[in-house]
Coordinates of C-alpha atoms in Angstrom, one line a residue:
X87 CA -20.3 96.9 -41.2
X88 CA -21.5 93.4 -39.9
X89 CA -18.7 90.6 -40.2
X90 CA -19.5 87.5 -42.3
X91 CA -18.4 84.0 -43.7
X92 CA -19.2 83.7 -47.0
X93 CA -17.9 81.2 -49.7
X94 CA -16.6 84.1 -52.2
X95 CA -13.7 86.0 -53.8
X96 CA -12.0 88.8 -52.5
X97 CA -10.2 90.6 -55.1
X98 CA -7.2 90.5 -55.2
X99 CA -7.4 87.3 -53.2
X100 CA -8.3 83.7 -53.0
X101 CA -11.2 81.8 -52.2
X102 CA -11.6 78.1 -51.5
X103 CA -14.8 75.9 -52.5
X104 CA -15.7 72.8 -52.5
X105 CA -11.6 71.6 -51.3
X106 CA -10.1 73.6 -54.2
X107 CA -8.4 76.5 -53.9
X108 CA -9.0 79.0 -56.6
X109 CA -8.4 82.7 -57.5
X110 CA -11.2 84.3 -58.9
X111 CA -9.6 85.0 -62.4
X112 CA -9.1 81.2 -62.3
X113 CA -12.3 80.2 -61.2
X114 CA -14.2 82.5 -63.3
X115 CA -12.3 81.2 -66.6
X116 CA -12.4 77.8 -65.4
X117 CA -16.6 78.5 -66.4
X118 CA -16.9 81.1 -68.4
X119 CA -19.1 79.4 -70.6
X120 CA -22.2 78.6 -67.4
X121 CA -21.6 82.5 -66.0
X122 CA -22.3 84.4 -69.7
X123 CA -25.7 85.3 -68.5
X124 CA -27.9 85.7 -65.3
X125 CA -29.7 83.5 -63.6
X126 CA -33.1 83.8 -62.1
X127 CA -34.5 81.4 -59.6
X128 CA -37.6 82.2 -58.2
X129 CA -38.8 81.3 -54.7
X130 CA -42.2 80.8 -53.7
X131 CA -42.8 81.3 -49.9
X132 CA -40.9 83.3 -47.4
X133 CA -41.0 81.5 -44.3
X134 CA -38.7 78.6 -43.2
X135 CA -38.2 77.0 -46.2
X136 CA -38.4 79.6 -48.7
X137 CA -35.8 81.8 -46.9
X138 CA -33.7 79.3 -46.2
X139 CA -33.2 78.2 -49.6
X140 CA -33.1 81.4 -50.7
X141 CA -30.4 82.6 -48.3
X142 CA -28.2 79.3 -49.7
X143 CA -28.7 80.6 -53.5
X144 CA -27.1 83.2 -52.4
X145 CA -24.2 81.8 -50.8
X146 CA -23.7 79.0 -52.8
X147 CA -24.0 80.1 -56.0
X148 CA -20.6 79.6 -58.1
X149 CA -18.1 82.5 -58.0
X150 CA -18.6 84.8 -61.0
X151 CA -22.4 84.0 -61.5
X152 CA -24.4 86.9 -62.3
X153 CA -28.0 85.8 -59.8
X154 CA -31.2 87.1 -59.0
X155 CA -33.3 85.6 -56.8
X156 CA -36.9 87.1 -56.7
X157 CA -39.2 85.9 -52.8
X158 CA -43.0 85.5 -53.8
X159 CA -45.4 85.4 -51.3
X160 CA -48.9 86.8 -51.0
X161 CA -49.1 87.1 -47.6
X162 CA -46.0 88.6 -46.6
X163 CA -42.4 87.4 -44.6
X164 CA -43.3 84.9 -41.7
X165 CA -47.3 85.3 -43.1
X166 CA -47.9 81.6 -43.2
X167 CA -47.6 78.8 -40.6
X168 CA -43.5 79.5 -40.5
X169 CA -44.1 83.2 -38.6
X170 CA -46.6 82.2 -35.4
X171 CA -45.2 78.3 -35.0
X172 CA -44.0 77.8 -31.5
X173 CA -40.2 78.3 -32.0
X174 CA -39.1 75.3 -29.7
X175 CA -35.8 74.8 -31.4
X176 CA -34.7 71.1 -30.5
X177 CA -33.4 68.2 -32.5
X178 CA -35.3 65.4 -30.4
X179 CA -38.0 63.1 -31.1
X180 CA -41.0 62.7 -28.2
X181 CA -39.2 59.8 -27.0
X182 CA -36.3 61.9 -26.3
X183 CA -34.3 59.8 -29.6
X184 CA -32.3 62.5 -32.0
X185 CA -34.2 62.8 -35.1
X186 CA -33.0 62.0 -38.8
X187 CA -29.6 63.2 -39.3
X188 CA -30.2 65.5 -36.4
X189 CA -27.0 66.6 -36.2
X190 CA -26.5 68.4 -39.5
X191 CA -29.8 70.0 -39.2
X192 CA -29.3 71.1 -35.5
X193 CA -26.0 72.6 -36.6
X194 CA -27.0 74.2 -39.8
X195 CA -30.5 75.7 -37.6
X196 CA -27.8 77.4 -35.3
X197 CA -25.3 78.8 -38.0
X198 CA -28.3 80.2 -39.9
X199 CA -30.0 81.5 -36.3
X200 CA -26.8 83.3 -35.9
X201 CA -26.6 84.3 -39.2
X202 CA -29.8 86.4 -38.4
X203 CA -28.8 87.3 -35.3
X204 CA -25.5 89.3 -36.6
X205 CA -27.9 91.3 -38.9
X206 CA -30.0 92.7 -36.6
X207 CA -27.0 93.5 -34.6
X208 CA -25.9 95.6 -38.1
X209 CA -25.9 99.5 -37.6
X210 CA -26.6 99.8 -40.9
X211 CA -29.8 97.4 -40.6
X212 CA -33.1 98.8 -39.8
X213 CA -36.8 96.8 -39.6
X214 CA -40.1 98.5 -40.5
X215 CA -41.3 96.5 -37.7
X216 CA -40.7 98.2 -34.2
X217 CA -41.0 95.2 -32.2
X218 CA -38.5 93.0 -34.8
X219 CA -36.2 95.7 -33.9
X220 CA -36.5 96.0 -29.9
X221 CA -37.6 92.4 -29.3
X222 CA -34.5 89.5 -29.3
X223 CA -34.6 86.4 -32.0
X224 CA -34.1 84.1 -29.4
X225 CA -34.5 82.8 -25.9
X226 CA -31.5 80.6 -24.9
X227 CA -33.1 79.1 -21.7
X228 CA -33.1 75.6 -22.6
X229 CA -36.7 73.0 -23.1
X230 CA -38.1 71.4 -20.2
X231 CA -40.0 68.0 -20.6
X232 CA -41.7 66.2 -17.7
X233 CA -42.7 62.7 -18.0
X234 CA -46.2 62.8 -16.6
X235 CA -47.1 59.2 -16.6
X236 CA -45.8 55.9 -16.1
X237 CA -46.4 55.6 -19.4
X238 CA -44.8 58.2 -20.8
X239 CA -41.8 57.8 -18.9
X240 CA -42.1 53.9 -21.1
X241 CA -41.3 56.0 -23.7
X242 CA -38.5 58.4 -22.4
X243 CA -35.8 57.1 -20.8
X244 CA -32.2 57.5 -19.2
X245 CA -30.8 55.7 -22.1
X246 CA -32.1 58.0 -25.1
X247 CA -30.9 60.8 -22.9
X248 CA -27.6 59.4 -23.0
X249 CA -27.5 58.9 -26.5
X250 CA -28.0 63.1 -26.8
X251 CA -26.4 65.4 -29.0
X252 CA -23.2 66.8 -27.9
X253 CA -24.6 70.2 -29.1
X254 CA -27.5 69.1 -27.7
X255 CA -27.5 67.7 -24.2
X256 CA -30.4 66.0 -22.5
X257 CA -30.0 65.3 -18.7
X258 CA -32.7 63.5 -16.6
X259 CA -33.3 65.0 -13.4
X260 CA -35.5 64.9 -10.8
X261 CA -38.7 66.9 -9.5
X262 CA -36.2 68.8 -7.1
X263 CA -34.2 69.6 -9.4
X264 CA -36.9 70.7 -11.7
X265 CA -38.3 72.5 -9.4
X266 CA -35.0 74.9 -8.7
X267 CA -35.5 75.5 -13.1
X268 CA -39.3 76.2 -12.9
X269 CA -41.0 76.6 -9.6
X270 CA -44.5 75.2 -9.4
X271 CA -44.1 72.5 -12.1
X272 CA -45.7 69.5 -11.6
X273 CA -43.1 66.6 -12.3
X274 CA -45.9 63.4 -11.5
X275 CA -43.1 60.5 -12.0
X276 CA -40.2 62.3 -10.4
X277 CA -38.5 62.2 -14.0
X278 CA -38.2 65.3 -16.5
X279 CA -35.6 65.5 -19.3
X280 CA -33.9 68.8 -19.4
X281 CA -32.2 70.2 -22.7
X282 CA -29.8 73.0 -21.4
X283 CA -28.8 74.2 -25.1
X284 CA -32.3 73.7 -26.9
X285 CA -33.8 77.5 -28.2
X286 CA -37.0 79.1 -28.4
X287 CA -36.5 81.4 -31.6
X288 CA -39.4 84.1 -32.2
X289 CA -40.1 83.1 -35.5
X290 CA -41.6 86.6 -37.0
X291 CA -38.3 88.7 -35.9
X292 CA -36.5 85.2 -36.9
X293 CA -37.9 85.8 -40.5
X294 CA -37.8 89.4 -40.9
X295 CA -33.7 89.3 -40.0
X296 CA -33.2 86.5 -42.1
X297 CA -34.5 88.2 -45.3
X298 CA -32.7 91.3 -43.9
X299 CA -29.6 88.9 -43.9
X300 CA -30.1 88.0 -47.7
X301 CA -30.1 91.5 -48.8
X302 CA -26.8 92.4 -46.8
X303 CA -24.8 89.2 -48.3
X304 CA -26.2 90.0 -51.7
X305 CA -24.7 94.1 -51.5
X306 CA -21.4 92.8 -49.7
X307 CA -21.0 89.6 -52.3
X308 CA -21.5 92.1 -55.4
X309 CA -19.1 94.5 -54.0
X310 CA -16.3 91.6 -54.2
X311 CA -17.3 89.4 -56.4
X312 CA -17.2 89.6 -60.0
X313 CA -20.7 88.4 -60.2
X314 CA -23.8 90.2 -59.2
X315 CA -26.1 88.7 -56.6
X316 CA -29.8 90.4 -56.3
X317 CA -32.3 89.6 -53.8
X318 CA -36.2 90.9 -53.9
X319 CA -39.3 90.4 -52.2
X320 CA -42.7 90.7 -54.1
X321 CA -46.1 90.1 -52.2
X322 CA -47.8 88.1 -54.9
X323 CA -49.5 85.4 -55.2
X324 CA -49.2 82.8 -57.8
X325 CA -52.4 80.9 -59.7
X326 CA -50.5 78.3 -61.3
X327 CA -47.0 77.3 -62.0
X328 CA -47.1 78.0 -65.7
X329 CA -47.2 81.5 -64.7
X330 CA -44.2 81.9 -64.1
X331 CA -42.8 79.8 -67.3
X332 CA -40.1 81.2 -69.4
X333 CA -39.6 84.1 -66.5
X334 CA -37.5 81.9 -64.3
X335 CA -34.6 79.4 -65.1
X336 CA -36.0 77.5 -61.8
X337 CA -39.2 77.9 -59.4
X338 CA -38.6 76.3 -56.1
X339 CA -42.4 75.9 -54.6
X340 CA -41.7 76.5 -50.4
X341 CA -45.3 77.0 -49.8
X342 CA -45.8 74.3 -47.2
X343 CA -49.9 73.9 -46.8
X344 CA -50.3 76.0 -49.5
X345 CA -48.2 74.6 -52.3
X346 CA -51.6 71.6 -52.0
X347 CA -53.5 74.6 -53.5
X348 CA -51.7 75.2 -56.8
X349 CA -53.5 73.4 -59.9
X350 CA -50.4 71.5 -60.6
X351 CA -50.1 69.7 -57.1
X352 CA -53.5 69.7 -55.7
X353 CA -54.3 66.1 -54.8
X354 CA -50.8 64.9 -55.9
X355 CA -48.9 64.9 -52.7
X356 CA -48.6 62.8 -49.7
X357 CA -49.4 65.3 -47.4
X358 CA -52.0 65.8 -44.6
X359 CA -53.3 69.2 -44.0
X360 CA -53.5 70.5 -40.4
X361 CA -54.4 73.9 -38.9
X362 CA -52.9 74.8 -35.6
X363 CA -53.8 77.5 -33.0
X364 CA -51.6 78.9 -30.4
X365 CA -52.9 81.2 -27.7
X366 CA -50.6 84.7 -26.5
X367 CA -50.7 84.8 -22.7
X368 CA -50.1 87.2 -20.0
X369 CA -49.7 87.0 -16.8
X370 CA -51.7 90.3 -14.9
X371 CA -50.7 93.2 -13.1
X372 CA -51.7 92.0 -9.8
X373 CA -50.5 88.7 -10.1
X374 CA -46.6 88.5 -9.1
X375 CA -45.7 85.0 -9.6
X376 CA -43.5 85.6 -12.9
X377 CA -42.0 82.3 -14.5
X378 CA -38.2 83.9 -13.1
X379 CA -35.8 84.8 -15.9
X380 CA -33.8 81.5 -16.2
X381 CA -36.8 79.2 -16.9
X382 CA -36.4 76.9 -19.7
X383 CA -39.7 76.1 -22.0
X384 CA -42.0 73.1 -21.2
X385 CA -42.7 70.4 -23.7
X386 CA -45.3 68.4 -22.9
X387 CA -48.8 67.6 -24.1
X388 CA -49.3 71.0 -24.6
X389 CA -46.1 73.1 -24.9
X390 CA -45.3 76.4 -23.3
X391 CA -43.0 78.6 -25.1
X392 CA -41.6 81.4 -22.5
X393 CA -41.1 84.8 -24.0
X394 CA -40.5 86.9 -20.9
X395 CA -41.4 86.6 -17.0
X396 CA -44.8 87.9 -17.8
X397 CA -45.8 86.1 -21.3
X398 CA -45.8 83.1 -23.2
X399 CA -47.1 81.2 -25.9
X400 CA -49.5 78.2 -25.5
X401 CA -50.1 75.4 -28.3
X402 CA -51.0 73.8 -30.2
X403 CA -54.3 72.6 -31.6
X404 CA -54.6 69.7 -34.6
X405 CA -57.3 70.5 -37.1
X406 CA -57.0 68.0 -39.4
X407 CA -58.0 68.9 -43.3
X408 CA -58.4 72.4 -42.6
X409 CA -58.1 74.7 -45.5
X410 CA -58.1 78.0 -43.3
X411 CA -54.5 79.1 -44.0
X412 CA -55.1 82.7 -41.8
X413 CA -53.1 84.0 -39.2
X414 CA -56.2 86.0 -37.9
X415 CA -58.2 84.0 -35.2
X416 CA -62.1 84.2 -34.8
X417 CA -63.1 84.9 -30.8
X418 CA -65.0 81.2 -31.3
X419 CA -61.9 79.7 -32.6
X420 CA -59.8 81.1 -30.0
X421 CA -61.9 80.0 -27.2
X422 CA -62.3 76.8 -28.0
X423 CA -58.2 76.3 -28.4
X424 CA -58.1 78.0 -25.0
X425 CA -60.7 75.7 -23.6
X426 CA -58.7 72.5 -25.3
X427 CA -54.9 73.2 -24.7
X428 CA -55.4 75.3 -20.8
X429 CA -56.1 72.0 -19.0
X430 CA -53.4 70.2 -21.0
X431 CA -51.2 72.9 -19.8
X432 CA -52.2 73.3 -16.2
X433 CA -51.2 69.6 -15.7
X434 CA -47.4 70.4 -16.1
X435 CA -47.7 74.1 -15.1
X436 CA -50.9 74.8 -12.6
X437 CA -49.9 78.2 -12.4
X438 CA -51.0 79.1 -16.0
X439 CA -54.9 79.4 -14.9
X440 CA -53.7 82.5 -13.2
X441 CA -52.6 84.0 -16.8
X442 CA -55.1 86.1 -18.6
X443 CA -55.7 85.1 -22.4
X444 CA -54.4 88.2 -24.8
X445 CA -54.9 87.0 -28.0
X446 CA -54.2 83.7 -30.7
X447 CA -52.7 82.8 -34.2
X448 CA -53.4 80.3 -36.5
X449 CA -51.5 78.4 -39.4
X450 CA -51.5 75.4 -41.7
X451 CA -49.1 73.0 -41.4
X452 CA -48.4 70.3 -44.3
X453 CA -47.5 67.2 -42.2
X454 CA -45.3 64.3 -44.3
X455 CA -46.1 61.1 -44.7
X456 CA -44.6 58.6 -41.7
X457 CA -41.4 56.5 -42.7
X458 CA -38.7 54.2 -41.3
X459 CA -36.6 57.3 -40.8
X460 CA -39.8 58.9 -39.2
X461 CA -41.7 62.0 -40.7
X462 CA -39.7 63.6 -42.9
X463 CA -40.2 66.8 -46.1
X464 CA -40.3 66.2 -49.2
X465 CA -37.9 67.4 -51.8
X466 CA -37.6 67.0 -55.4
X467 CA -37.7 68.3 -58.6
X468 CA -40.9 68.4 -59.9
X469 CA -40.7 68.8 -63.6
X470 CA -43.3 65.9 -64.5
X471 CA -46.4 67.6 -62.7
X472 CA -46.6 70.0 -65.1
X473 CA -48.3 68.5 -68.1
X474 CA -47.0 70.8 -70.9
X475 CA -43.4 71.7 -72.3
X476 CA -41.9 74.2 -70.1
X477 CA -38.0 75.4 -69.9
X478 CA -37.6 76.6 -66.5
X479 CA -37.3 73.7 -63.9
X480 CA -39.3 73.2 -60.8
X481 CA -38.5 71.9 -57.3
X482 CA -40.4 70.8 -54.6
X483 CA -39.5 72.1 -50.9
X484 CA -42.5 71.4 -48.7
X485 CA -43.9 68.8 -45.5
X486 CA -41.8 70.6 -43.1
X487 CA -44.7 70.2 -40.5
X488 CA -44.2 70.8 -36.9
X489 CA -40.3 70.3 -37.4
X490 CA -39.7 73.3 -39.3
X491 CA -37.0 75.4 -37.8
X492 CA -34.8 72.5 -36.8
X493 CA -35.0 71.0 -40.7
X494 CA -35.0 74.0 -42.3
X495 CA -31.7 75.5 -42.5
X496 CA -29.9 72.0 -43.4
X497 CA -32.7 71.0 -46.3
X498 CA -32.8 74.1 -47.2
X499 CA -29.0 74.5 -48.4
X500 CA -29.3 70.5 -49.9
X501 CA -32.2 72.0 -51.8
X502 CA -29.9 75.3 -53.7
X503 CA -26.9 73.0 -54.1
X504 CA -29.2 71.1 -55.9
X505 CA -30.8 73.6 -58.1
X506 CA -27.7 75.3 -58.7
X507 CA -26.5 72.1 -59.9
X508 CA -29.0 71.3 -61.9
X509 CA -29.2 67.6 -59.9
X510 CA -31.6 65.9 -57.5
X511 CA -29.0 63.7 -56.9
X512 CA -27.2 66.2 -54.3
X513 CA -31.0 65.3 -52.2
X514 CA -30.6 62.4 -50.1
X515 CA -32.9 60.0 -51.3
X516 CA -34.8 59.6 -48.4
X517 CA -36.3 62.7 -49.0
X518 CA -37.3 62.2 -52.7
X519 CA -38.4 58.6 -52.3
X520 CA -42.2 60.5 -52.3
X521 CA -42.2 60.3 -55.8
X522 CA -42.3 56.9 -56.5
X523 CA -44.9 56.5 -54.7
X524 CA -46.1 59.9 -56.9
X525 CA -50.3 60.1 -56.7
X526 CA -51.2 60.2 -60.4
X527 CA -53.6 62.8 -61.6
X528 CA -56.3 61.2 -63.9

């Protein structure tokens, strides 16, 4: 049986939340009166966001609590923008500057990572997807970024570097030195900044284990634990909010892009729309210059997200106020990204010309509005959008952008301690400052 850290009883034992220490007898009296009945939290969207928060319902809801929490999604786990994004894994601005609060999110990304890492390590866990199952989560190679102008390098500097994450190192080296990481790179201004710890997570097997993960702690929790937890997945989709009125004591909208389309929210939130392609490349049979096994992924204009010696990911394109939320690629589509992001490519890595093009993915991203602390999601509850009286409570979750797996895990778990608590005040209000600036709808 997998081995896991969870904040709950142990009969017969004790269990500590929150600084208190408690035994469950005690901590079940101590509110009786909140656990008499279930609770139901639905959770629309299952890819970062959605899992994340739904993974935290799960192991932060109070000891004793009887919880279900149902995962709607019409177009499956990892089916949106979440499950073919790039997977550089990095807490890092382009200027080489750690991003807001970077450290609890680069943290939190890694315990969660791990999290789905020990499930698919589980015996007792099996995938329906063959490759999930023979294929790794992640790539622990470290990010390479080159500073290809004079410019850039304005921009990027020894003294950001130094200011790096201790979880997260950035050291400047030279085009040597790059050189001995990825042969053939092309390092203009002698400069590249190289993060030794960064990840490149597949995001689909990510996902898929993650989920996998939730169903495990829910069976192990309501073996222990006074309190039943449940966890489902139903592939639905979901016209309006209302719907789901009544059914659910909260609705947390995850849907990133697609949480513009609901009645309730279209045209309400600050949030630009923006399609993304990524091309699957390969390197062919009679070409033998593999990228060798240690090779970190490039960052640059165009990034370069190393699966194995003889494939990587390309991206990514901006098409801004698409509306085409489909994984699926058209051939004219896909050529014209290849045609946009191969020279981009070829200036950091010339080799890639050689690589034959297999195949491409699109996605949506919802991109935030810019702020002092840069561009950050928005959070919130979002009880006022809805125009008639409703009982069930609804959150907000959504803007993740193109920073989704490093803000995920972190946001997600402020966004279930605040559900579970009933209070937005658990959200930091940089995140929630959004709604006073709230679009009204006429």
């Amino acid at each position: 049986m997998a081995s896991w850290r969870f904040n709950f009883p142990v009969i017969g034992g004790e269990t500590s939340r929150l600084g208190r220490t408690l035994s469950p007898a005690a901590a079940v009296s101590s509110s009786s009166n909140l656990h008499q009945r279930s609770l139901r939290y639905a959770v629309l969207g299952a890819g970062f966001a959605g899992l994340s928060v739904a993974w935290h319902l799960l192991e932060q809801s109070p000891i004793g609590l009887h919880i279900c929490v149902d995962v709607l999604d019409d177009v499956g786990i990892g089916g949106g923008a979440s499950g073919v994004s790039g997977g550089l894994l990095h807490p890092y601005s382009p200027k080489v500057k750690p991003l807001w609060r970077a450290a609890e999110c680069w943290e939190e990304s890694l315990r969660l990572l791990s999290i789905a890492e020990t499930a698919t390590c589980s015996k007792e866990l099996g995938f329906n997807n063959a490759q999930t199952s023979n294929g790794n989560i992640a790539r622990r190679r470290g990010i390479l970024r080159p500073a290809v102008s004079l410019k850039n390098m304005s921009v990027m500097n020894d003294k950001n570097a130094q200011n790096s994450l201790a979880g997260c190192r950035v050291q400047c080296i030279n085009e040597d030195e790059a050189h001995t990481l990825v042969p053939n790179i092309c390092v203009p201004s002698n400069s590249a900044f190289y993060m030794p710890d960064a990840v490149n997570v597949h995001p689909q097997r990510y996902l898929e284990a993650l989920f996998v993960a939730c169903e495990t702690l829910a069976k192990q929790v309501s073996a222990v634990d006074i309190g039943e937890k449940e966890i489902n997945f139903h592939k639905r989709a979901i016209g309006n909010l209302l719907e789901l009125e009544g059914e659910y004591d909260a609705v947390i909208v995850c849907l990133g892009a697609r949480s513009t389309f609901l009645p309730e929210l279209s045209g309400r939130l600050p949030l630009r729309i923006c399609r993304g392609v990524t091309a699957h490349m390969h390197l062919p049979q009679n070409i033998s210059e593999e990228v060798p096994e240690h090779s970190p992924s490039i960052l640059s204009d165009a990034w370069l997200a190393i699966q194995n010696p003889r494939n990587l990911y390309l991206g990514s394109t901006w098409e801004w106020k698409s509306c085409n939320y489909a994984q699926n690629v058209s051939t004219e589509e896909a050529l014209k990204a290849l045609e946009e992001l191969l020279p981009k490519a070829a200036a950091v890595y010339p080799p890639i010309v050689k690589w034959a093009f297999e195949g491409a993915s699109g996605g949506l991203r919802a991109m935030p509005p810019l702020t002092g602390n840069g561009s950050l999601p928005l959070l919130g509850r979002i009880d006022d959008f809805i125009s008639q009286t409703h009982a069930s409570k609804f959150w907000l979750f959504s803007g993740l952008g193109s920073r989704g797996l490093l803000y995920h895990a972190w946001l997600g778990k402020l966004m279930a301690q605040a559900v579970l608590a009933c209070d937005e005040g658990v959200i930091p209000s940089e995140l929630t400052s959004w709604k006073s600036k709230l679009i009204k709808k006429g």
